[in-house]
Tab-separated table of C-alpha atoms in Angstrom:
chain	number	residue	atom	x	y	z
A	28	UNK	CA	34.782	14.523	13.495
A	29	UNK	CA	31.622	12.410	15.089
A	30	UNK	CA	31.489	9.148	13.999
A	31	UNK	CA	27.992	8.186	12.195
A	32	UNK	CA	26.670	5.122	13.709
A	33	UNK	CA	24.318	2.311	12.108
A	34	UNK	CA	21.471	2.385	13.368
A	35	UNK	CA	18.474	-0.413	13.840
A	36	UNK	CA	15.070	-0.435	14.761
A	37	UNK	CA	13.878	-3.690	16.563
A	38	UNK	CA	10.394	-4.332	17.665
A	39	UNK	CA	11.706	-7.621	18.997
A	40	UNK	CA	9.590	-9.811	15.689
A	41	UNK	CA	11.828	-12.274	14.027
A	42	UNK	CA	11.948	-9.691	10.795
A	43	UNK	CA	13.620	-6.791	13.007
A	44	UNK	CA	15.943	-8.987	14.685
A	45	UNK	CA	17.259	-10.096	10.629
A	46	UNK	CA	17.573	-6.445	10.275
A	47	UNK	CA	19.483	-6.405	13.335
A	48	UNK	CA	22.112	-8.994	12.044
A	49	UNK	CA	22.675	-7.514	8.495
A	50	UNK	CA	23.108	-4.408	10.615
A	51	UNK	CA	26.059	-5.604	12.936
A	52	UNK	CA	27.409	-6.766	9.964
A	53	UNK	CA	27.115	-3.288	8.048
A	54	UNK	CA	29.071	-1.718	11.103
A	55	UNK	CA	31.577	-4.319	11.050
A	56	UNK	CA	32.477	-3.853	7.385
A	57	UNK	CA	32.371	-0.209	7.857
A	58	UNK	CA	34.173	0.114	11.313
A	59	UNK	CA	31.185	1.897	12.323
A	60	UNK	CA	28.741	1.728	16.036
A	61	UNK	CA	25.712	-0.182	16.447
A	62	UNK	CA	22.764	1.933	17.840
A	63	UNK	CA	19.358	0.076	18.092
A	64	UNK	CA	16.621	1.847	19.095
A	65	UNK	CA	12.902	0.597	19.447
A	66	UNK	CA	9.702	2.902	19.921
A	67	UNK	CA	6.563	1.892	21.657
A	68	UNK	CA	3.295	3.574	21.428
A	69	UNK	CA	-0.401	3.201	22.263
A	70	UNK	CA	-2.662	1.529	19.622
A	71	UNK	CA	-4.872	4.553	18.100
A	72	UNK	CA	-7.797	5.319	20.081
A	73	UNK	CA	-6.372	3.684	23.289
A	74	UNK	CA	-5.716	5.929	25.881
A	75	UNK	CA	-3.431	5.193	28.604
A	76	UNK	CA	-6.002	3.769	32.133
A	77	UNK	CA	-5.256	4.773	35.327
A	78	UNK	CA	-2.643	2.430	37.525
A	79	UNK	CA	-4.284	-0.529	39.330
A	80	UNK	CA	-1.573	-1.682	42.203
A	81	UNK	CA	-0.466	-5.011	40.729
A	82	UNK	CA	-1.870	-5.224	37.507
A	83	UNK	CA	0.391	-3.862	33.954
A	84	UNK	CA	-1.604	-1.307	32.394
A	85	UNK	CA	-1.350	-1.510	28.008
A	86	UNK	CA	1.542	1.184	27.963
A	87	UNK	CA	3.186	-0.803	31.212
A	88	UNK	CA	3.230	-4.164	28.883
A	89	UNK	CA	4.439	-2.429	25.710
A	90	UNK	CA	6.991	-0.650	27.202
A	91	UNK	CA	8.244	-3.889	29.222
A	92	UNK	CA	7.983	-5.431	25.260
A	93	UNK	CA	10.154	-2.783	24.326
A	94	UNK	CA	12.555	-3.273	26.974
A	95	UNK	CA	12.513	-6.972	26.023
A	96	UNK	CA	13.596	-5.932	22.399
A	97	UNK	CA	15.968	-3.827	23.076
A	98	UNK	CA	17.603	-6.873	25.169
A	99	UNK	CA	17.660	-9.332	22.945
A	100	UNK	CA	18.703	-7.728	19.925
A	101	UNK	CA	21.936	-6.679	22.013
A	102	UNK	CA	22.359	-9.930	22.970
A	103	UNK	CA	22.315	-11.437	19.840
A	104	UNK	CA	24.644	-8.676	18.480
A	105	UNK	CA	26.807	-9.446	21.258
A	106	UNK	CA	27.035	-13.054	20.319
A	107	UNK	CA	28.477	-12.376	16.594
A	108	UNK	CA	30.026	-9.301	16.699
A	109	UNK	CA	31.895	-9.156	20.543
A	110	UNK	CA	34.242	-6.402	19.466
A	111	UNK	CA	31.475	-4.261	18.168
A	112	UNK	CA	30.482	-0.700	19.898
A	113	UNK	CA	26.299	-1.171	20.731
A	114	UNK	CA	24.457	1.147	22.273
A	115	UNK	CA	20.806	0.727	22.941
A	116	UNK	CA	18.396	3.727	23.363
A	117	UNK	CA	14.092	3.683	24.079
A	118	UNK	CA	12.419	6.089	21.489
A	119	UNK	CA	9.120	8.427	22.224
A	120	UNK	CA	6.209	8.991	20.358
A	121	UNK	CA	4.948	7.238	16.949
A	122	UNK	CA	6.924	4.724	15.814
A	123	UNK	CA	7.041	5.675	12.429
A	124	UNK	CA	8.402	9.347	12.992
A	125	UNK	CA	10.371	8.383	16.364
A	126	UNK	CA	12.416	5.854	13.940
A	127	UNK	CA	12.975	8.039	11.030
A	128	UNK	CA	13.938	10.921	13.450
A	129	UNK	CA	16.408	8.030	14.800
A	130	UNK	CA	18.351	8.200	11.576
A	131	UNK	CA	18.788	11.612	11.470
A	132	UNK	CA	22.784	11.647	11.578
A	133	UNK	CA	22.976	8.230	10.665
A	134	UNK	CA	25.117	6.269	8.224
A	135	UNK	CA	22.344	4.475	7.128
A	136	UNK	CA	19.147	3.124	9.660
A	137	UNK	CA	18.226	-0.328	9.154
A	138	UNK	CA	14.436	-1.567	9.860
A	139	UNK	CA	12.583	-5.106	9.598
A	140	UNK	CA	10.126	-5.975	6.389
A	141	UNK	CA	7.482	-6.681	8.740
A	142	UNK	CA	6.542	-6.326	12.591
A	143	UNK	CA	4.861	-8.039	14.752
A	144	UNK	CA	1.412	-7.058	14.294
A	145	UNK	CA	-1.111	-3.908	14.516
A	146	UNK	CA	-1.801	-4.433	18.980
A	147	UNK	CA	2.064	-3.224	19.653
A	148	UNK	CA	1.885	-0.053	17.536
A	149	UNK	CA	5.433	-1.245	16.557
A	150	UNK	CA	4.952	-2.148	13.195
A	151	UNK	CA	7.783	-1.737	10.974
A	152	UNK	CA	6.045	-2.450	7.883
A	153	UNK	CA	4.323	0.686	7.869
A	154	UNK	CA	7.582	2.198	9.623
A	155	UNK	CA	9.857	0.795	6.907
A	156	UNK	CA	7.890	2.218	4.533
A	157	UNK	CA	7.553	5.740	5.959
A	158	UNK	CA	11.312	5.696	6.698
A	159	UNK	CA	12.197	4.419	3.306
A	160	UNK	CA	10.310	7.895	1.572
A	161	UNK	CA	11.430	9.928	4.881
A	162	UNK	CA	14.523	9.838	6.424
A	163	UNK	CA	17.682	11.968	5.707
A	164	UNK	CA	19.673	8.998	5.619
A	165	UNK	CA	20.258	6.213	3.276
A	166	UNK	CA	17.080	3.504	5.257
A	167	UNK	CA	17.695	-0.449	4.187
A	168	UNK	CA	14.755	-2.540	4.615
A	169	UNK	CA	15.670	-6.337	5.117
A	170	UNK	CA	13.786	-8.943	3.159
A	171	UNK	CA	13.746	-12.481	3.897
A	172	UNK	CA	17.411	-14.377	4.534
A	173	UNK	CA	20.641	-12.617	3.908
A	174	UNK	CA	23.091	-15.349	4.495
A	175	UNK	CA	23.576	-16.060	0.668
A	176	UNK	CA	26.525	-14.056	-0.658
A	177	UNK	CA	26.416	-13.078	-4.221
A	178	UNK	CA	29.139	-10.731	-4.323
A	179	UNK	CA	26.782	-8.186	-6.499
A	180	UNK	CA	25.143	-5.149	-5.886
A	181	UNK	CA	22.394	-3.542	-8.443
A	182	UNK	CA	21.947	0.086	-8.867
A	183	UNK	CA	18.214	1.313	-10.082
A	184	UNK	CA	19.169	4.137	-12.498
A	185	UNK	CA	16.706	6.755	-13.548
A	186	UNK	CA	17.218	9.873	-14.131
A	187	UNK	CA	21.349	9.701	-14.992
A	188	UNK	CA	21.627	13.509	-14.119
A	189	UNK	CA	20.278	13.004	-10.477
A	190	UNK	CA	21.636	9.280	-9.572
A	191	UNK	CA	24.770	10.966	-7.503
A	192	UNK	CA	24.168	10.089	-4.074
A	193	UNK	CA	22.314	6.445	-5.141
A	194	UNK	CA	25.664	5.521	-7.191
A	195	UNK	CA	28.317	7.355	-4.128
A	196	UNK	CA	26.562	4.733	-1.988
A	197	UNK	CA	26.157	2.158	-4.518
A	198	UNK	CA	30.084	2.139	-5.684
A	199	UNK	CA	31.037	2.207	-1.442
A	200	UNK	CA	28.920	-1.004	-0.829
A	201	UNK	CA	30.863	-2.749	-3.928
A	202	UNK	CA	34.079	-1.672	-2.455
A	203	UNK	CA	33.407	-2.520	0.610
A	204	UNK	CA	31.780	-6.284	-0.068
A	205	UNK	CA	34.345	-6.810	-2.763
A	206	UNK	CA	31.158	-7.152	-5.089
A	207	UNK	CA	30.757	-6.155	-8.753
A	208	UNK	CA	28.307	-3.659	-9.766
A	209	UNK	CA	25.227	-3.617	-12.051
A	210	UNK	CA	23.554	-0.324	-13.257
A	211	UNK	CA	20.402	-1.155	-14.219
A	212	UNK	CA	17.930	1.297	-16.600
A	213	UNK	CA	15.009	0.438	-17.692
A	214	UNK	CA	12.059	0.696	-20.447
A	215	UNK	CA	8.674	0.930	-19.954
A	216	UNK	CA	6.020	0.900	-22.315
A	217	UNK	CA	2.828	-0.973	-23.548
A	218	UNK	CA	4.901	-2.913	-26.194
A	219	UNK	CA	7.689	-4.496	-23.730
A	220	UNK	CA	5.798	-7.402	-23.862
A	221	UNK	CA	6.103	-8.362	-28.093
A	222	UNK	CA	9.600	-7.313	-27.674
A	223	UNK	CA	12.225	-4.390	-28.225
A	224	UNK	CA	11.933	-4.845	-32.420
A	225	UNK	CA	8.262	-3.267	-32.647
A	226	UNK	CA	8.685	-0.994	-29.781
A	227	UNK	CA	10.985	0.570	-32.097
A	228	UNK	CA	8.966	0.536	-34.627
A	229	UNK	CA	6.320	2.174	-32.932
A	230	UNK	CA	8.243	4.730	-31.270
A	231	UNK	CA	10.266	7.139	-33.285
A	232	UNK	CA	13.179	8.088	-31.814
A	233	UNK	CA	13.472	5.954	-29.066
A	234	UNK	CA	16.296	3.944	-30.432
A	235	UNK	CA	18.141	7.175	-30.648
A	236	UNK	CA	17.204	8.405	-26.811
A	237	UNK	CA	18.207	4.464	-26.121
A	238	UNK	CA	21.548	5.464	-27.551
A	239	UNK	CA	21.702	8.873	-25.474
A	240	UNK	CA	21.330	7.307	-22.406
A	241	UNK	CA	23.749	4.360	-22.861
A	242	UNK	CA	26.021	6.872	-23.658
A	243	UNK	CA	25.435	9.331	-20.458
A	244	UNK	CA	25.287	6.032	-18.157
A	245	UNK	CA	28.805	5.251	-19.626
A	246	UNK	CA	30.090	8.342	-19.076
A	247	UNK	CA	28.393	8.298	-15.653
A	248	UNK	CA	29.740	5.260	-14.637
A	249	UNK	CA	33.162	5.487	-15.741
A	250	UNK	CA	33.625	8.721	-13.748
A	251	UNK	CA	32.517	6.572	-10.539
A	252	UNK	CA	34.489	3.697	-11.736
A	253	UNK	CA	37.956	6.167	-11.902
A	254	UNK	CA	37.320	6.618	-8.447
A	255	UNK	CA	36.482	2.934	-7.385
A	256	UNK	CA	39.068	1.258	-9.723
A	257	UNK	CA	38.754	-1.969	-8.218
A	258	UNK	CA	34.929	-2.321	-8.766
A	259	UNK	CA	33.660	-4.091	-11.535
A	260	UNK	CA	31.260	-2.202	-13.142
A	261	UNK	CA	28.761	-2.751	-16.402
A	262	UNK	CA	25.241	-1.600	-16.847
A	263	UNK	CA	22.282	-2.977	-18.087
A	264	UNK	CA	19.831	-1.285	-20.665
A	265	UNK	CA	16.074	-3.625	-20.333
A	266	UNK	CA	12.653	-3.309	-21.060
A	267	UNK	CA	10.582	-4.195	-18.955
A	268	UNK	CA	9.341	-2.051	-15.625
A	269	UNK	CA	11.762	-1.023	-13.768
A	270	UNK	CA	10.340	-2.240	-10.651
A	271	UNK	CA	9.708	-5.605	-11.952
A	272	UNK	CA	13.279	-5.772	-12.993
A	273	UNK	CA	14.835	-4.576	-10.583
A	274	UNK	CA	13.114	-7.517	-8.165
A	275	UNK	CA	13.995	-9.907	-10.519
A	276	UNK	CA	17.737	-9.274	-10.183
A	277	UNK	CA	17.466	-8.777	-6.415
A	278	UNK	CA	17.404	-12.446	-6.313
A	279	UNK	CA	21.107	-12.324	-6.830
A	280	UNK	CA	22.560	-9.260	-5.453
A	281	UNK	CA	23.798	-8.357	-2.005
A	282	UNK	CA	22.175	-5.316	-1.998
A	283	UNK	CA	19.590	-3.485	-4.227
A	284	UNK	CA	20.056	0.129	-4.167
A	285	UNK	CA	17.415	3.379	-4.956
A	286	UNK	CA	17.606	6.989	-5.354
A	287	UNK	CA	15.342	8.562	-3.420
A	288	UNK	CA	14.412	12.235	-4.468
A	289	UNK	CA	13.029	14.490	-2.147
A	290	UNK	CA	11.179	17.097	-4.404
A	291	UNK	CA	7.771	15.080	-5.017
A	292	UNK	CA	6.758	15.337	-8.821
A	293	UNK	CA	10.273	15.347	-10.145
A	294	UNK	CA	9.556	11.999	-11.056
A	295	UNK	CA	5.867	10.541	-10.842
A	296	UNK	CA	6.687	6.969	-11.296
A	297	UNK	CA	9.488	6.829	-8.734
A	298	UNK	CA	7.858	6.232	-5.492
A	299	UNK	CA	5.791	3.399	-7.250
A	300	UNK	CA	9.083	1.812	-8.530
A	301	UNK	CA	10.806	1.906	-5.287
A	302	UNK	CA	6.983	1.107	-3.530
A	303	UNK	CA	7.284	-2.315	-5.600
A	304	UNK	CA	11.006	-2.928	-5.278
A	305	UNK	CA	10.405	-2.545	-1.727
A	306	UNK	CA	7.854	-4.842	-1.275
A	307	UNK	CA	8.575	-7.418	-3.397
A	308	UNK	CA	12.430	-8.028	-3.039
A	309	UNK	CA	14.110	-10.750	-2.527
A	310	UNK	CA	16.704	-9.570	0.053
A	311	UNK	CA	18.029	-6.090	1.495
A	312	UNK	CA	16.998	-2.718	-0.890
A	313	UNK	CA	18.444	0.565	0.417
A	314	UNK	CA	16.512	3.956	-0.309
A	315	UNK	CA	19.286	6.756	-0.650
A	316	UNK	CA	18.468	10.583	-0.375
A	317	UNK	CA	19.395	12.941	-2.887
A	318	UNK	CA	22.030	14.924	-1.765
């Protein structure tokens, strides 16, 4: 059977080199290779000049960027994980698709917040975010420090019925860091804000739908939880958005994890959910396709 590796996109920005880390850490927990990759590509509009003996044409000094990268990010891999398989490979074409393509076979591909800026084509802010809504493979986006352990990973739950493959990956990650487990759903609606009480009031039957889907993320959940006994697991019913609460409780997670659905219009208000969580987190959010 071929081993999945991690894999990690670096543009060589203090943001993809985080990624890096929480990376080499992922493939340490999960006995797993280390590939980083990085892509280089002309700014739009820029085409590549013809060679001038002694003087580094744009592609000559972004691909020599690229190069520098790749090196340091081994490096530093090298430095805190010795025993760990890394393999470095250059990527072709747009950034944004040569990444994504990158993960294809992947355990999971790991990419920066942020890049460096818009004159190295390399920016993984607009690649995280086309990975994150792409890619075959579960894509976690690094946000800010990751040092803090909290020894808790959320789950965003929306649709119970299609939350296999965010909760398969969810329960894993709690096994794996030793980590409880929240299962967050939430309510949304113009009266969150003067409180549960008069949203009731004003909604008729939404206590009872309240009570359906407690009941189905029970159910849900203890079926997972039979198969990862040693996971603590509870869920958590709120009203408020869900992408607002789901940042909120990033600040004390490990990991915040998303279903990502790949038939557009299943759910309209998905991709803004998981649009917010990822920009707003407070540490690493994985986007996980439905199977």
């Amino acid at each position: 059977m071929t081993v999945k590796p991690v894999v990690a996109g670096t543009d060589g920005s203090a943001e993809s080199l985080r990624a890096v880390d929480w990376a080499a850490r992922e493939a340490v927990l999960r006995g797993l290779p280390l590939r980083i990759v990085s892509a280089m590509a002309l700014p739009p509009r820029m085409n590549d000049s013809e060679p001038v003996p002694g003087v580094d044409s744009v592609s000559d000094m972004l691909r020599k960027a690229r190069d520098r990268a790749l090196a340091a990010a081994a490096e530093r891999v090298s430095a805190v994980a010795p025993d760990l398989l890394v393999d470095v490979d250059e990527l072709d074409g747009a950034p944004s698709y040569a990444l994504t393509e990158a993960g294809s076979g992947a355990a999971m591909l790991v990419v920066g917040a942020r890049g460096i800026g818009e004159f190295t084509a390399m920016i993984l802010g607009s690649v995280s975010q086309y990975a994150s809504a792409h890619a075959t493979c579960p894509v976690v986006v690094v946000r800010e420090e990751t040092t803090a352990v909290h020894r808790q990973v959320v789950v965003g739950i929306g649709d119970p019925s299609r939350s296999g493959a965010a909760l398969a990956f969810a329960f894993e990650e709690a096994a794996l860091r030793k980590a409880s487990l929240v299962a967050v759903h939430a309510w949304d609606s113009p009266y969150t804000q003067i409180g549960q009480a008069t949203w009731a009031l004003a909604t008729p039957g939404r206590p009872a739908l309240e009570e359906e889907t407690a009941r189905q993320l029970d159910s849900l959940l203890a079926d997972w939880h039979a198969k990862y006994p040693d996971v603590q697991v509870s869920h958590d019913l709120v009203h408020a958005h869900p992408g607002r609460a789901l940042v909120g409780l990033s600040a004390r997670a490990d990991l915040v994890v998303l279903g990502r659905h790949t038939t557009h219009g299943a759910r309209s208000g998905a991709g803004a959910v998981r649009h917010a969580v990822l920009n707003h987190a407070h540490g690493p959010v994985v986007t996980v396709p439905s199977v």
